[in-house]
XYZ file of C-alpha atoms in Angstrom:
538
model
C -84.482 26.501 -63.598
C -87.213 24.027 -64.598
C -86.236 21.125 -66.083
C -89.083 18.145 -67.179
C -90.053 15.773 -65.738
C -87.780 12.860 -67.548
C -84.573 15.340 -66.853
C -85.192 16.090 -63.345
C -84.612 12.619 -61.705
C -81.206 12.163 -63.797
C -79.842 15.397 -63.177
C -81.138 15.085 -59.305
C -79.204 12.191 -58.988
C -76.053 13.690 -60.872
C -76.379 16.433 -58.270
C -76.094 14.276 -55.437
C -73.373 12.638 -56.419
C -71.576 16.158 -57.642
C -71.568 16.261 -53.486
C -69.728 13.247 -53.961
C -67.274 14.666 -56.223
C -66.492 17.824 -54.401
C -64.828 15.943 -51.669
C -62.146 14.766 -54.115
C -59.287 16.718 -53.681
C -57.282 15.344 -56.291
C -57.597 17.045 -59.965
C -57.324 13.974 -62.012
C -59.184 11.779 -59.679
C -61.884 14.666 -60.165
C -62.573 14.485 -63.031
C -62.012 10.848 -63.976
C -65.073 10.347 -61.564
C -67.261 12.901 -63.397
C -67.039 11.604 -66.606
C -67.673 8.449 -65.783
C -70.376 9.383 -63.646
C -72.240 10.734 -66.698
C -70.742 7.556 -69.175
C -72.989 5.974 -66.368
C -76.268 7.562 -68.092
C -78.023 5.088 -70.623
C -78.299 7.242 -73.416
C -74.742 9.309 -73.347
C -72.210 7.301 -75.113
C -68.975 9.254 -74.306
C -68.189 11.918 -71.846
C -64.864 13.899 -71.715
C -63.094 16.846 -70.513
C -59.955 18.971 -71.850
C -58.541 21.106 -69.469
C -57.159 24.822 -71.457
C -53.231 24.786 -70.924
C -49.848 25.579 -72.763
C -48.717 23.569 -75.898
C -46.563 21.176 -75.474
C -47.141 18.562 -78.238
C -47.267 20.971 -80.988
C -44.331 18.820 -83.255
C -46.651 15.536 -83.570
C -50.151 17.239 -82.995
C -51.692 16.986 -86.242
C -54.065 20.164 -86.241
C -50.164 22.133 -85.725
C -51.398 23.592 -89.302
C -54.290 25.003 -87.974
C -53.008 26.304 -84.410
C -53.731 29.643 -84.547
C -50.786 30.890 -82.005
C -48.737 26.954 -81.094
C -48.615 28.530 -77.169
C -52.172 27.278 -75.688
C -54.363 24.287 -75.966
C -57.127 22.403 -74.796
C -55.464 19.114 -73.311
C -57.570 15.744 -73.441
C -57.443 14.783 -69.346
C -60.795 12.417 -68.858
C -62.411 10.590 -71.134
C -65.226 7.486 -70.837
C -67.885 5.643 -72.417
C -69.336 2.774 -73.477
C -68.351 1.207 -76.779
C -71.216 -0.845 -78.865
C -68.677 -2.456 -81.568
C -65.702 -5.506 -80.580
C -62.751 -4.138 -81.444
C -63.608 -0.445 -81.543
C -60.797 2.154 -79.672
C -60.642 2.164 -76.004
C -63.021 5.555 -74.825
C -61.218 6.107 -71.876
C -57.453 6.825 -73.581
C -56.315 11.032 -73.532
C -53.631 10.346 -76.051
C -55.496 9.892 -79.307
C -55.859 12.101 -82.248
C -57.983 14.749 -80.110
C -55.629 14.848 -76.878
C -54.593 18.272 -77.592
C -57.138 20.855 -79.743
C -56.577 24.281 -80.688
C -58.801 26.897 -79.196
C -60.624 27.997 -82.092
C -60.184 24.590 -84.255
C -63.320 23.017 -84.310
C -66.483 22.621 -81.907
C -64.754 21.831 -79.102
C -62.089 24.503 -79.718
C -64.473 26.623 -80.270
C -66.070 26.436 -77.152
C -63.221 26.935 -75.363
C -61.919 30.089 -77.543
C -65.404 31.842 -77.152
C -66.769 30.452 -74.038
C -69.985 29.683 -75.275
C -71.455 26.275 -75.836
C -71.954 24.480 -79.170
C -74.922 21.923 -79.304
C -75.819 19.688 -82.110
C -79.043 18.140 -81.877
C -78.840 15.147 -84.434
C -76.052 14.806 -86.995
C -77.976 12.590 -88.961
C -79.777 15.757 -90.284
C -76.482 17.587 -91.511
C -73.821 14.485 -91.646
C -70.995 17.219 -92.653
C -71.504 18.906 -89.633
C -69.104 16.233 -87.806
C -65.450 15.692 -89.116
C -65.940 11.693 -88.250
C -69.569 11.079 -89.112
C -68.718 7.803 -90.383
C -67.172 6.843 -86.898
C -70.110 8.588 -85.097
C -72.880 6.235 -87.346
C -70.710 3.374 -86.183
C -70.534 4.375 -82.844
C -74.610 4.957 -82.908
C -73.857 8.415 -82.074
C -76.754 11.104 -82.590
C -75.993 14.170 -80.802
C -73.255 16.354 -79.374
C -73.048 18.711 -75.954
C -70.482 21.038 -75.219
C -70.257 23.071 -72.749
C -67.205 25.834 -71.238
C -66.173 25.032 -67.621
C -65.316 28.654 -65.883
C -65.253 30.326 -62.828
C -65.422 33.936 -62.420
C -65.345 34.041 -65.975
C -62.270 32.640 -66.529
C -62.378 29.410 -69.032
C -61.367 26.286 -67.597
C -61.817 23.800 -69.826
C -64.837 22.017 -72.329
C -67.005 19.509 -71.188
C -68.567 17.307 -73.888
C -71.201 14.923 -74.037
C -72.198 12.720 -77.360
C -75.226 11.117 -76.829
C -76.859 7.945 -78.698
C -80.200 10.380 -78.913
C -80.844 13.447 -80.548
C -79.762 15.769 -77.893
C -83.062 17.194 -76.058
C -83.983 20.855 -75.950
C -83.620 20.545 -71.817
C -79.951 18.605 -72.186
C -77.790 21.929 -72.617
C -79.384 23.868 -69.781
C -78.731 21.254 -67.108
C -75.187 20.162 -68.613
C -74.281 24.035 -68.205
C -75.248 23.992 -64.401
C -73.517 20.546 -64.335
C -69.966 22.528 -65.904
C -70.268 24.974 -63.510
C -70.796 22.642 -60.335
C -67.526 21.165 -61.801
C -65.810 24.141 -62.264
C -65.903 25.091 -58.224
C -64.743 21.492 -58.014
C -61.814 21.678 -59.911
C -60.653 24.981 -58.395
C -60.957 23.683 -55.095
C -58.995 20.792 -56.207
C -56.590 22.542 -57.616
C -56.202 24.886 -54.565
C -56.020 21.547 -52.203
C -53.288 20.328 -54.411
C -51.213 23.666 -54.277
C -51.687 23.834 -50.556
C -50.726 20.221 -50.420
C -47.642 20.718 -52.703
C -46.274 23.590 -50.728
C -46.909 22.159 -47.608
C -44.763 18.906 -48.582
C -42.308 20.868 -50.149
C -41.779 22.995 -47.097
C -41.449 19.468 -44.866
C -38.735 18.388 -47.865
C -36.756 21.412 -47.074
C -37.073 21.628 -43.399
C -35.632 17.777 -43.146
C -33.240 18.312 -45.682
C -31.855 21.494 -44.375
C -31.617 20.286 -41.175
C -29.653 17.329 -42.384
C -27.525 20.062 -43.778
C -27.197 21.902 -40.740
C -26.318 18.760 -39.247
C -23.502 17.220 -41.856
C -21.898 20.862 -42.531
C -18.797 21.256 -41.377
C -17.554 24.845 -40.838
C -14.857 25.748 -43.343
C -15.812 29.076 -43.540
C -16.219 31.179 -47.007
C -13.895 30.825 -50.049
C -10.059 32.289 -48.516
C -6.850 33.042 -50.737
C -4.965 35.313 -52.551
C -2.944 32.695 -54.720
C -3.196 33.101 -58.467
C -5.265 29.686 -58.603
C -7.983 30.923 -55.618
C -8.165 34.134 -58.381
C -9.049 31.613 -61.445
C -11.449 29.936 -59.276
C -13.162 32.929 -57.749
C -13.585 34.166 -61.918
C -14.649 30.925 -62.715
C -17.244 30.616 -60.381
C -18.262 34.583 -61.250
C -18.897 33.150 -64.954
C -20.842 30.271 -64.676
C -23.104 31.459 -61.097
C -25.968 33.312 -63.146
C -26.416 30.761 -65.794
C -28.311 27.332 -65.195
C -25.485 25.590 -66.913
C -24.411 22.041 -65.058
C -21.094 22.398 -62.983
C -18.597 19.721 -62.398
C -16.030 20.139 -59.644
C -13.238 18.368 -59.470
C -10.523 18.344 -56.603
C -9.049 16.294 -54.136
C -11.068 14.985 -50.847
C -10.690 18.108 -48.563
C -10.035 20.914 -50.969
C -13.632 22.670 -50.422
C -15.929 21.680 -53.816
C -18.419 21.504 -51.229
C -18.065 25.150 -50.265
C -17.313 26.194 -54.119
C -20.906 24.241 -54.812
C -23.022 26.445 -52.191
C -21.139 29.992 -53.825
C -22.467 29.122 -57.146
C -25.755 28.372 -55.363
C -25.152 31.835 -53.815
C -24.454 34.045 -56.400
C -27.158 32.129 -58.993
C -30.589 33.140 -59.743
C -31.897 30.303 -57.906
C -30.281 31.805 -54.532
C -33.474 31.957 -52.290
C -34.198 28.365 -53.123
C -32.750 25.615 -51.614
C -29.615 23.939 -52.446
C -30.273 19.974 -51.542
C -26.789 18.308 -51.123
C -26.524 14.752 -51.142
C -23.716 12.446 -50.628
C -23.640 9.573 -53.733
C -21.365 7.531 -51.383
C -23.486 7.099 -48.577
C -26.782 6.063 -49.967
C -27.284 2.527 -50.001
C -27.585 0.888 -53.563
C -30.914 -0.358 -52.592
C -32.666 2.967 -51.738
C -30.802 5.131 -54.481
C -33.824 5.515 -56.289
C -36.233 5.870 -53.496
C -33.582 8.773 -52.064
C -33.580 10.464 -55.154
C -36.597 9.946 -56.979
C -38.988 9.359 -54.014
C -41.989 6.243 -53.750
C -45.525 5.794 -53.521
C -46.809 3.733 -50.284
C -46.378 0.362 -50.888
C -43.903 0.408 -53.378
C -41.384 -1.845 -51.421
C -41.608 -3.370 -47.822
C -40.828 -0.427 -45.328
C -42.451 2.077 -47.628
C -44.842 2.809 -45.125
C -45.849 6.502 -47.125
C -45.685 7.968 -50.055
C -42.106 9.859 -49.805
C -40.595 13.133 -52.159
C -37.337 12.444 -53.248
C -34.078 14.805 -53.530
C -35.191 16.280 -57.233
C -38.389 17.019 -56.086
C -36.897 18.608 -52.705
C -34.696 20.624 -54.623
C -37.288 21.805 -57.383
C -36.664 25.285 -58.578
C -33.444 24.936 -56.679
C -30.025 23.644 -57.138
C -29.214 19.740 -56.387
C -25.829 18.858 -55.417
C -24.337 15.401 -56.055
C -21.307 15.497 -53.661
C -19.103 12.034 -55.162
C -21.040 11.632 -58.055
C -19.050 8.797 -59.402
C -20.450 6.544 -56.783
C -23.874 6.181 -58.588
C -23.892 2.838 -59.803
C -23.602 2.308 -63.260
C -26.868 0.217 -63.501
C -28.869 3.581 -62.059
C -26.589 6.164 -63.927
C -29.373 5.765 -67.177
C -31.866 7.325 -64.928
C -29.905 10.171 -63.708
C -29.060 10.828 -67.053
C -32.865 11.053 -67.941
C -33.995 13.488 -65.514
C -31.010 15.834 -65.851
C -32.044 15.820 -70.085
C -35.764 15.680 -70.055
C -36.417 16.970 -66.008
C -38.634 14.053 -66.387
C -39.134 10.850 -63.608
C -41.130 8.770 -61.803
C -41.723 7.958 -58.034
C -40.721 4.266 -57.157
C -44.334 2.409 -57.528
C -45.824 4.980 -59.395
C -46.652 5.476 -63.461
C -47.230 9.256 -63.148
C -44.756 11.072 -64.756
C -43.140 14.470 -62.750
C -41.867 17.357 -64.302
C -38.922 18.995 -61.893
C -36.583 22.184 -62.309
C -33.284 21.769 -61.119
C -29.802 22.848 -61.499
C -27.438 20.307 -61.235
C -23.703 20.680 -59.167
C -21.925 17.740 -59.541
C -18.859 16.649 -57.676
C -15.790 14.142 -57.658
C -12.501 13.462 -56.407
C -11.917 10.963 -58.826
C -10.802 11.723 -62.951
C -14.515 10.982 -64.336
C -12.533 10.354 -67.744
C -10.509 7.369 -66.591
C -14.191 5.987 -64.912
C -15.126 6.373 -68.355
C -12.122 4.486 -69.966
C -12.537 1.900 -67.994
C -16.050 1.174 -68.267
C -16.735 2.243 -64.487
C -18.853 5.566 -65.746
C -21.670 6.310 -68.485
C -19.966 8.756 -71.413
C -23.474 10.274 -71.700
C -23.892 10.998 -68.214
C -20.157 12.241 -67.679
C -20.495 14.746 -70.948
C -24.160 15.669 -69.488
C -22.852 16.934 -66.479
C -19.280 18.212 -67.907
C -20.902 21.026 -69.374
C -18.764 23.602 -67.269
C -15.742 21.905 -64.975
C -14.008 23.494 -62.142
C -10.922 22.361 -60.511
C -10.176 23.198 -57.127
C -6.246 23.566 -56.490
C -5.206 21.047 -53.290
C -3.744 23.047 -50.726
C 0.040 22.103 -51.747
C -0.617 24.226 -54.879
C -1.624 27.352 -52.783
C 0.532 27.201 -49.615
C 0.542 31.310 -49.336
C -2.849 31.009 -48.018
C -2.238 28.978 -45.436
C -1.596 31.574 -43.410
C -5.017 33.596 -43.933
C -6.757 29.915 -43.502
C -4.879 29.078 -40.103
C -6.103 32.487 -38.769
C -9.445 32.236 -39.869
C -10.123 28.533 -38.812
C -8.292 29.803 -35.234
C -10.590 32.639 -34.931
C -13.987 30.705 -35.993
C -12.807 28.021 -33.892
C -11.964 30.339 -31.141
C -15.226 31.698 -30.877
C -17.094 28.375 -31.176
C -15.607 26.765 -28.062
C -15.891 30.123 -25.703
C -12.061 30.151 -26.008
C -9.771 33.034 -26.511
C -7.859 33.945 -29.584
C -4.346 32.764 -29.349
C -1.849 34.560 -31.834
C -0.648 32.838 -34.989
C 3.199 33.684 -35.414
C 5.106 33.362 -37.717
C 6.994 30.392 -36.742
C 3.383 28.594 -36.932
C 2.877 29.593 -40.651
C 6.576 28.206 -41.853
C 5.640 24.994 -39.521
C 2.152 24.573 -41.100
C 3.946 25.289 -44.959
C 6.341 22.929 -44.512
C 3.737 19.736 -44.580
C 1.836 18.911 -47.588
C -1.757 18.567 -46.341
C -2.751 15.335 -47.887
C -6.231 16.395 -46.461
C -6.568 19.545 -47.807
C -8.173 22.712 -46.490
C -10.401 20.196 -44.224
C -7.194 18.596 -41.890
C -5.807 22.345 -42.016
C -8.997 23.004 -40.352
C -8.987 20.003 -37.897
C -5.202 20.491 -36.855
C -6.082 24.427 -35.893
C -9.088 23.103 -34.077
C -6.723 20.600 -32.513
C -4.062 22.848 -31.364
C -6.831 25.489 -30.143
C -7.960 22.615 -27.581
C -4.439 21.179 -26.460
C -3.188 24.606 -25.662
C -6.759 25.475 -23.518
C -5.746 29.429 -23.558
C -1.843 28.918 -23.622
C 0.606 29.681 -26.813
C -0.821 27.401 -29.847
C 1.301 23.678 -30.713
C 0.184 22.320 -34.190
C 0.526 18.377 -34.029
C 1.917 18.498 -37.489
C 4.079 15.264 -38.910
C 7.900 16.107 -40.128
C 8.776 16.809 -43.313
C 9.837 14.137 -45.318
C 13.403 13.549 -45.509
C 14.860 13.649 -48.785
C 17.064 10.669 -50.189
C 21.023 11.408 -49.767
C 23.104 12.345 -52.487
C 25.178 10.395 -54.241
C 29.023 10.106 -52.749
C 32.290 8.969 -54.423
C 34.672 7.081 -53.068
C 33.922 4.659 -50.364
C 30.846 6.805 -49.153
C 28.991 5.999 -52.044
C 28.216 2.370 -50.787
C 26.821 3.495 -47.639
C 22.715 3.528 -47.823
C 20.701 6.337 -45.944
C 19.815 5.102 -42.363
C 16.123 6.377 -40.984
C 15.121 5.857 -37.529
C 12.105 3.643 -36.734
C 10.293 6.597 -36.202
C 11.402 8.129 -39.796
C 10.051 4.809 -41.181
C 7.016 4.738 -39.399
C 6.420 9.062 -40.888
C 7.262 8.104 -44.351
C 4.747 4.653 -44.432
C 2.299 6.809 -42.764
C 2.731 9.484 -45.151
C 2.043 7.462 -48.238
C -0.090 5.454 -47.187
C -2.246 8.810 -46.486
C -1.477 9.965 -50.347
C -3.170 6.557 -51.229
C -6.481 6.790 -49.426
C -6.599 10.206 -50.353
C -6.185 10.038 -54.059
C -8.753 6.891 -53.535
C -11.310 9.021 -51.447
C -10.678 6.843 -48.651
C -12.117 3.860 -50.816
C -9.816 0.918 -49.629
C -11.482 -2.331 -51.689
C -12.413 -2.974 -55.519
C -10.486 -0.754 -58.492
C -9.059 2.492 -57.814
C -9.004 2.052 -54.039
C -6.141 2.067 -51.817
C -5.362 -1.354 -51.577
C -4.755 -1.496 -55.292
C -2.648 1.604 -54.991
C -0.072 -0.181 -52.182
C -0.116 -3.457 -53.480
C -2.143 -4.419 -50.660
C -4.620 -6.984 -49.596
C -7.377 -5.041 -48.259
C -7.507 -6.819 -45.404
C -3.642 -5.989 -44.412
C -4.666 -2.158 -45.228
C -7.209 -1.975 -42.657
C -4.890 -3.800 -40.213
C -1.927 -0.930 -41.129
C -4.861 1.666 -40.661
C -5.646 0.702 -37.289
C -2.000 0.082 -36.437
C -0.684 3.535 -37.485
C -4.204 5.401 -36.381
C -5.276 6.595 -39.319
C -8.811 8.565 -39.291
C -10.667 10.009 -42.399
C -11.101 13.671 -42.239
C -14.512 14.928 -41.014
């Protein structure tokens, strides 16, 4: 096509830098350059670009009344120009009263419901012709350009020029070739972006899975017959398919962990990945960087720009293992993104939009964190939506036979060793403790007594039952106290000094840990620990 001669130095130069733009590979970096590349041009005094996408402002847009369908838009994404009046709105804003525009509604919207460009060539000859005319005179605007951007006849988006001159008979034809250049552009973009997002997401899931692989410890699926394993199992039956929140709630060793990965299993979101993360071991400092992910630069150390755990687990299921360690200070922001699936990257304004499930866990009563100030309300009714409590293993000792013979057998196999039988004997031996540790010491102490015996009969290291106190005595007898050996003494200290740390989670300093429990300096608790030998369950 021909253009004259005045046109064909301007649009040679927007060509060459077109070759500029197509290296971008970032959408809204894209197209923030074009329109200020033709904002650039002497006599245009505003370029922008809305990009056709779903409605999502529809409540506060004020053209809602004349939305023919409320599902798809034009969305305001670039904008840029050069004002002539002091005071006089900032061109380069998207969030004014044209950010979102009905197709259909108007000139613009009418370009992008049709597909076909509208041109005015002076308003001053038909003033009514333009909604604002009065802020166009101001403005010292004369003309309007709009043009569709498609590819493969599919509409993008409208590009729109408003010049300070009538527009000229030549301006449509070579801001139609310009919308098309653009169009390639932003579908390359966009296909850059894609590529890049799955390729980071697949590095998210790799590392975090392998973390997985490495921190998982082997307890096997969900075991027992006892009328509480039955409750569980329907409870978990219930609440898999939905996307409703799940809180579970058991003692340290009891298997929320493994309850947490069935729900995963049995839930819609089953062949996406279920990110677990540990609210205890992330340092306060890097809690938002761990979940939320930074930008390069954002802190010292932040050497790249770095997904976090929601965006790792997006379209997946995120599980906060201890989720009353979050400190309060961060819980606000938690609270945000698991109401609005809305955050932001340490360092960086951008706004991301993430859809996860959220499995929460605790060993602690949430309530009494609440009570006493230690937990947000919000946040604990946010993500009490649909508890679970997982019986400790004192509550189901019937199926401490079927575990014994399962963690035997898996162990078995593990460590090349044969199967050694279980008897009976074992079982009333093995029923006869408590299990302060749950389901995960059952599972050490059969792993233990697998290696000691190295192919013999299995011996379970497992402490004697406590001794209960004497009855009371008439006569002279009644004076005379219980004796217990040293070794008694030593059991029963051992013993409930075990029940503290694990009702405490193995926390020993501040409120609710085990030093407050025993009446303890903390100090003298870790001194005890050492003394007695006393290891937290892996």
């Amino acid at each position: 096509m021909l253009l004259p001669a005045d046109y064909t130095p301007e649009f040679g130069s927007l060509r060459d830098s077109l070759l500029e733009v197509a290296q971008i590979r970032q959408v809204e970096e894209l197209l923030k350059r074009v329109v200020h590349l033709l904002a650039e041009r002497p006599h245009i005094a505003l370029a922008r670009i809305w990009l056709a996408d779903q409605g999502d402002l529809c409540k506060s847009c004020h053209l809602l009344p004349k939305c023919p369908d409320h599902k798809s838009c034009l969305h305001l994404v670039a904008s840029a120009g050069r004002r002539t009046l002091d005071g006089s709105p900032d061109w380069s804003r998207t969030d004014g009263d044209y950010q979102r525009i009905p197709l259909g509604v108007g000139k613009i919207g009418r370009v992008g419901a049709t597909g076909q460009p509208v041109v005015v060539k002076d308003f001053a000859g038909d003033p009514a012709f333009l909604a604002r005319y009065e802020w166009a005179a101001r403005a010292g605007i004369r003309g309007l350009n709009a043009q569709p951007i498609q590819f493969k006849g599919a509409l993008l988006g409208v590009l729109a020029v408003f010049t300070r001159t009538p527009t000229p008979a030549e301006g449509p034809a070579w801001l139609r070739i310009f919308a098309d250049e653009i169009a390639g552009a932003i579908v390359n973009a966009r296909a850059f972006e894609e590529i890049e997002r799955l390729r980071t997401h697949l590095e998210l899931e790799n590392t975090y899975l392998q973390e997985e692989v490495r921190e998982a410890r082997s307890i096997g699926e969900l075991i027992g017959r006892t009328s509480g394993m039955d409750h569980l199992l329907r409870q978990i039956e219930m609440v898999a398919p939905t996307d409703a929140t799940v809180l579970i709630l058991g003692e340290s060793g009891t298997g929320k962990e493994l309850v947490a990965r069935e729900v995963h299993r049995r839930s819609r979101r089953s062949g996406r990945p279920l990110i677990r993360v540990n609210c205890a071991s992330v340092p306060r400092e890097l809690y938002e960087s761990e979940f939320f992910g930074h930008v390069k630069g954002a802190f010292t150390g932040a050497i790249k720009d770095r997904a976090g755990r929601f965006e790792a687990a997006d379209t997946g299921t995120l599980f906060l293992d201890e989720v009353a360690e979050i400190p309060f200070p961060l819980q606000s922001k938690f609270l945000r993104v698991l109401q609005e699936k809305q955050y932001e990257r340490v360092g960086e304004e951008r706004t991301r939009t993430v859809d996860v499930r959220i499995i929460a866990a605790s060993n602690r009563n949430l309530k009494k964190e609440v009570d006493q100030g230690r937990f947000r309300q919000d946040l604990y009714y946010r993500l009490n939506v649909f508890p679970i409590e997982v019986p400790p293993l004192r509550e189901r000792k019937q199926d401490i036979a079927l575990l014994t013979r399962h963690f035997v057998e898996q162990a078995s196999r593990r460590l090349h060793l044969p199967v050694p039988k279980v008897t009976d004997a074992h079982i009333r031996l093995l029923q006869s403790y408590d299990w302060p540790g749950n389901v995960r010491e059952l599972q050490n102490a059969a792993e233990r007594a697998l290696i000691l015996t190295q192919g013999g009969a299995l011996r379970f290291d497992v402490p004697v039952t406590d001794f209960p106190p004497a009855p009371p005595t008439p006569g002279p007898e009644k004076d005379k106290a219980l004796i217990l050996t040293e070794a008694e003494l030593r059991h029963r200290e051992q013993h409930n000094m075990l029940a503290a740390l694990t009702r405490s989670g193995w926390k020993i300093h501040g409120q609710g840990g085990a030093a407050e429990l025993l009446g303890l300096k903390p100090t003298t608790l870790v001194s005890r620990i050492k003394k007695l030998g006393l290891k937290k369950p892996v």
